[in-house]
Amino acid sequence: MPRQIRLNAFDMACVGHIQQGLWTHPRDRSTDYHRIEHWTGLARTLERGLFDGLFLADVMGIYDVFGGSPDAALRGAVQVPLLDPAVLVPAMAAATTDLGFGITCNLAYEQPFLFARRMSSLDHLTGGRVGWNIVTGYLDSAARAMGFDRQMAHDDRYDLADEYMEVVYALWEGSWADGAVRADRAGGLYADPALVRPARHHGRQFRMEAIHLCEPSPQRTPLLFQAGASERGRRFAATHAECVFVNGGPAPAVAALAADLRARAAGRPLQILMGATVVTGRTEAEARDRLEDYRRHASVEGALAHASASLGIDFARFGMDEPVGGAESQAIQSNIAGLQRAAGGVLTKRWLIDSFILGSRQKPLVGSGAQIAEALIGLTEAADIDGFNLSRTVMPEGLEDFVDLVVPELQARGAFKTEYAPGPWRQKLFGAPRLLAPHPAAAARHPG
Amino acid sequence: MPRQIRLNAFDMACVGHIQQGLWTHPRDRSTDYHRIEHWTGLARTLERGLFDGLFLADVMGIYDVFGGSPDAALRGAVQVPLLDPAVLVPAMAAATTDLGFGITCNLAYEQPFLFARRMSSLDHLTGGRVGWNIVTGYLDSAARAMGFDRQMAHDDRYDLADEYMEVVYALWEGSWADGAVRADRAGGLYADPALVRPARHHGRQFRMEAIHLCEPSPQRTPLLFQAGASERGRRFAATHAECVFVNGGPAPAVAALAADLRARAAGRPLQILMGATVVTGRTEAEARDRLEDYRRHASVEGALAHASASLGIDFARFGMDEPVGGAESQAIQSNIAGLQRAAGGVLTKRWLIDSFILGSRQKPLVGSGAQIAEALIGLTEAADIDGFNLSRTVMPEGLEDFVDLVVPELQARGAFKTEYAPGPWRQKLFGAPRLLAPHPAAAARHPG
């Protein structure tokens, strides 16, 4: 029996997420991103397809590297305008029962006491279906929005992140004992004060003494996701993450990254999910026609605006076949290195356009439902991963096609569940709703 | 024809909001505060009753003044545990079409760029039904949670607030022109870069240079509420607020406060809403029985824990009939002065218990639907106010009773609408969806 594939939809509360330009397709509904029905409808489609989660990206600044201005990003709606992903979640949770919701939040600019309350609130309201993609940001434009001249250095951001995690674990795990809430009407006792204590932290970056404002939620700490590929990012992921996103690429390179991450996690279970773009149809020919149709609406300028910000390189300054390299930030360096490997050594603007247009830094998977199912099963084996983050194409038909055509073929091959497992998101994936030793959050748990 | 009464329900995402102890009543459902269905059900009830809004209080710390510890607050669930109110709103909006949602947010600890995005996101997702109750906080426990030893001085907090408003107006009003979004599929043009500019602020407390991440929402700036009663608080309200909450009290005192606020606003329209607690029934006798039944579940310890934090006075140290006075903070001084006036000059613990138990710093209104309607109409005239903020009693029956018994009596007397006005919340209340001159937000509007 093949391994069980995990599936997340990868999306963002904006018009253009990864596949730039597809909002111009006549059947695309991405411009409804600010309507609540757009999101509740998407959540219902994903739950019909037994997706594990909807994963929402976020960024706290604007893409202004390409041509040295935000103009291309604004013209093409490249991740701007962009809503706060956190506030979308409870409405989608009310429309579903089992789908998980992962939200990206950059800890560099969020007060940990308030952030911890927001995530606990979401975990309560969703019945334990919330996850957090921990990011530290990479945009100077975000730093300027927050009153700084530029962002912190890459490794300093991860040091800050390690300390931030200590603070939020102290709140989520350490402030309230499991038995603290009695809700005893006859005795007039809601919580036992002996089982609630202030979380205390006196560190280099943060200082706090506070009782967490929320009683323990189903998962306490939300399911933790991370996507760093740098040396320091992998070290952080090995300590904290439960699920790791990796970019697509040649299977042996992904397998090597997966093996490295698992070795660093030293026996603690990790689920590794790869970015993928799928275009399917009732037949291979229909899928290929659909790809060609989609491609006609893709935006080269949008793809370059996006890639320029992601890599810290202004592609407006390069010729199509010039070798590209060299950016200051280490986070961005690891992106560039990954693309150089994917491109076979030399990264060019031509290769980039080709692989970013309707790809996820790699070519899309195109074929009938059966062909896609076979390809995904093969990739999980070859790259030694647990599943995929599927990027948005034409919305919602891309996901509806996947649910209708690919999911049944995965199920027929025994590679995908036919019903949801019970309980909170972490329990569905790892068998227990709360974090367990040796994860550092477990050590912060209230002993009562 | 009597003036049209505005009605908000005043609630909080916690077990015990103002009427402490009522969660122990066998019919009360406040302990469901962490379930999304609790909130969508409440929103539907309010919309059935044509309420203007649901107003959600918030506080960013714990009540630890009474007896010098948080124990009484924890035992009685006095505003702890407490969820983030912002994330509740879109689920309630999806369950309704016209109800407004006012959320309290303490600007002292929220990064303005991210806060502005969150509010714009809510305004988009609700179709322009979001309001912001601007508060600056009053708890040292909140300051300690954020890494400070104590909160800023009272007037400094308002100076910070004035500058904060400049920053968020620049983002909400000034960054995107009304015509910036073209969403032109054929031309591949989402937004016209010539009509989008960075909001720039270089002040004493804040520094920012950033394009707002959200395109203009229906109201741009959310409907603005404020509740400060101090000299500095009134000055702030007169500049920024559109709706002002005032505590209940003798009608002439409220009328004097209302007149002072309107005079300071210098012709800019203000809606003034008074806190009130209502217990009704099919007959006066049934209402009085209900009050007695509710009173048996009220908590004196909870009321004192709440009042001690609100006033900065540890009531554990006072005898029942000792005169009470003297706290350090000016915000809290204005609370104490208000209560001293309400108590006829001398504030005592006995008076406080009597007026806080099932009151809103005043006695509850008790009677049949017709009696309550007459009393509310009389109060709007006598106190020269626009409406009421009704505090939660036994949940949900207290509001269901109000909707079923009082609303029809108000309507029969021509004092309450029989259908919602069209458009965003601000348009329903003031006739236009956006802030107009002389409000300072209008001066920040993008000229394009």
mmCIF file of N, CA and C in Angstrom, chain A residues 383-420:
data_model
loop_
_atom_site.group_PDB
_atom_site.id
_atom_site.type_symbol
_atom_site.label_atom_id
_atom_site.label_comp_id
_atom_site.label_asym_id
_atom_site.label_seq_id
_atom_site.Cartn_x
_atom_site.Cartn_y
_atom_site.Cartn_z
ATOM 1 N N ALA A 383 10.850 11.644 -3.899
ATOM 2 C CA ALA A 383 11.373 12.767 -3.121
ATOM 3 C C ALA A 383 11.258 12.496 -1.621
ATOM 4 N N ASP A 384 10.703 11.354 -1.263
ATOM 5 C CA ASP A 384 10.561 10.950 0.143
ATOM 6 C C ASP A 384 9.843 12.027 0.974
ATOM 7 N N ILE A 385 8.666 12.402 0.496
ATOM 8 C CA ILE A 385 7.892 13.447 1.180
ATOM 9 C C ILE A 385 6.521 12.895 1.574
ATOM 10 N N ASP A 386 5.792 13.709 2.325
ATOM 11 C CA ASP A 386 4.495 13.278 2.862
ATOM 12 C C ASP A 386 3.307 13.815 2.076
ATOM 13 N N GLY A 387 3.550 14.811 1.260
ATOM 14 C CA GLY A 387 2.418 15.343 0.513
ATOM 15 C C GLY A 387 2.763 16.643 -0.176
ATOM 16 N N PHE A 388 1.704 17.386 -0.511
ATOM 17 C CA PHE A 388 1.859 18.547 -1.392
ATOM 18 C C PHE A 388 1.073 19.759 -0.909
ATOM 19 N N ASN A 389 1.615 20.899 -1.232
ATOM 20 C CA ASN A 389 0.919 22.178 -1.143
ATOM 21 C C ASN A 389 0.558 22.577 -2.560
ATOM 22 N N LEU A 390 -0.707 22.534 -2.880
ATOM 23 C CA LEU A 390 -1.107 22.801 -4.265
ATOM 24 C C LEU A 390 -1.386 24.275 -4.462
ATOM 25 N N SER A 391 -0.676 24.890 -5.408
ATOM 26 C CA SER A 391 -0.864 26.328 -5.593
ATOM 27 C C SER A 391 -2.094 26.605 -6.449
ATOM 28 N N ARG A 392 -2.653 27.771 -6.221
ATOM 29 C CA ARG A 392 -3.856 28.212 -6.919
ATOM 30 C C ARG A 392 -3.580 28.411 -8.407
ATOM 31 N N THR A 393 -4.456 27.906 -9.261
ATOM 32 C CA THR A 393 -4.375 28.245 -10.697
ATOM 33 C C THR A 393 -5.596 29.122 -11.003
ATOM 34 N N VAL A 394 -6.471 28.675 -11.911
ATOM 35 C CA VAL A 394 -7.709 29.430 -12.134
ATOM 36 C C VAL A 394 -8.703 29.019 -11.056
ATOM 37 N N MET A 395 -9.279 29.996 -10.433
ATOM 38 C CA MET A 395 -10.018 29.810 -9.189
ATOM 39 C C MET A 395 -11.505 30.039 -9.404
ATOM 40 N N PRO A 396 -12.399 29.112 -8.964
ATOM 41 C CA PRO A 396 -12.123 27.874 -8.232
ATOM 42 C C PRO A 396 -11.961 26.649 -9.112
ATOM 43 N N GLU A 397 -12.000 26.775 -10.452
ATOM 44 C CA GLU A 397 -12.090 25.542 -11.244
ATOM 45 C C GLU A 397 -10.867 24.645 -11.070
ATOM 46 N N GLY A 398 -9.693 25.221 -10.852
ATOM 47 C CA GLY A 398 -8.497 24.402 -10.687
ATOM 48 C C GLY A 398 -8.640 23.434 -9.517
ATOM 49 N N LEU A 399 -9.154 23.928 -8.391
ATOM 50 C CA LEU A 399 -9.326 23.058 -7.223
ATOM 51 C C LEU A 399 -10.514 22.129 -7.389
ATOM 52 N N GLU A 400 -11.581 22.634 -8.022
ATOM 53 C CA GLU A 400 -12.743 21.759 -8.245
ATOM 54 C C GLU A 400 -12.363 20.594 -9.154
ATOM 55 N N ASP A 401 -11.580 20.887 -10.205
ATOM 56 C CA ASP A 401 -11.098 19.812 -11.076
ATOM 57 C C ASP A 401 -10.270 18.805 -10.280
ATOM 58 N N PHE A 402 -9.412 19.318 -9.428
ATOM 59 C CA PHE A 402 -8.563 18.416 -8.642
ATOM 60 C C PHE A 402 -9.423 17.514 -7.761
ATOM 61 N N VAL A 403 -10.403 18.118 -7.086
ATOM 62 C CA VAL A 403 -11.265 17.344 -6.179
ATOM 63 C C VAL A 403 -12.070 16.303 -6.965
ATOM 64 N N ASP A 404 -12.568 16.697 -8.120
ATOM 65 C CA ASP A 404 -13.444 15.800 -8.878
ATOM 66 C C ASP A 404 -12.673 14.729 -9.647
ATOM 67 N N LEU A 405 -11.476 15.079 -10.134
ATOM 68 C CA LEU A 405 -10.778 14.172 -11.051
ATOM 69 C C LEU A 405 -9.583 13.465 -10.426
ATOM 70 N N VAL A 406 -8.828 14.152 -9.576
ATOM 71 C CA VAL A 406 -7.598 13.553 -9.053
ATOM 72 C C VAL A 406 -7.848 12.803 -7.747
ATOM 73 N N VAL A 407 -8.615 13.401 -6.841
ATOM 74 C CA VAL A 407 -8.820 12.766 -5.533
ATOM 75 C C VAL A 407 -9.364 11.342 -5.661
ATOM 76 N N PRO A 408 -10.401 11.095 -6.495
ATOM 77 C CA PRO A 408 -10.885 9.708 -6.602
ATOM 78 C C PRO A 408 -9.812 8.740 -7.120
ATOM 79 N N GLU A 409 -8.922 9.238 -7.998
ATOM 80 C CA GLU A 409 -7.868 8.362 -8.522
ATOM 81 C C GLU A 409 -6.823 8.064 -7.443
ATOM 82 N N LEU A 410 -6.539 9.054 -6.599
ATOM 83 C CA LEU A 410 -5.627 8.798 -5.472
ATOM 84 C C LEU A 410 -6.263 7.787 -4.517
ATOM 85 N N GLN A 411 -7.548 7.965 -4.252
ATOM 86 C CA GLN A 411 -8.242 7.048 -3.342
ATOM 87 C C GLN A 411 -8.270 5.630 -3.925
ATOM 88 N N ALA A 412 -8.526 5.528 -5.232
ATOM 89 C CA ALA A 412 -8.601 4.207 -5.863
ATOM 90 C C ALA A 412 -7.272 3.464 -5.743
ATOM 91 N N ARG A 413 -6.186 4.230 -5.638
ATOM 92 C CA ARG A 413 -4.855 3.621 -5.508
ATOM 93 C C ARG A 413 -4.432 3.453 -4.047
ATOM 94 N N GLY A 414 -5.354 3.745 -3.127
ATOM 95 C CA GLY A 414 -5.039 3.576 -1.699
ATOM 96 C C GLY A 414 -4.068 4.597 -1.162
ATOM 97 N N ALA A 415 -3.913 5.725 -1.878
ATOM 98 C CA ALA A 415 -2.912 6.715 -1.475
ATOM 99 C C ALA A 415 -3.530 7.930 -0.790
ATOM 100 N N PHE A 416 -4.846 7.932 -0.595
ATOM 101 C CA PHE A 416 -5.484 9.107 0.012
ATOM 102 C C PHE A 416 -6.688 8.635 0.804
ATOM 103 N N LYS A 417 -6.900 9.279 1.951
ATOM 104 C CA LYS A 417 -7.977 8.900 2.871
ATOM 105 C C LYS A 417 -9.343 8.986 2.200
ATOM 106 N N THR A 418 -10.301 8.219 2.726
ATOM 107 C CA THR A 418 -11.683 8.307 2.249
ATOM 108 C C THR A 418 -12.583 8.954 3.286
ATOM 109 N N GLU A 419 -12.034 9.249 4.450
ATOM 110 C CA GLU A 419 -12.745 10.075 5.433
ATOM 111 C C GLU A 419 -11.700 10.725 6.332
ATOM 112 N N TYR A 420 -12.129 11.782 7.009
ATOM 113 C CA TYR A 420 -11.218 12.459 7.924
ATOM 114 C C TYR A 420 -11.027 11.627 9.191
#
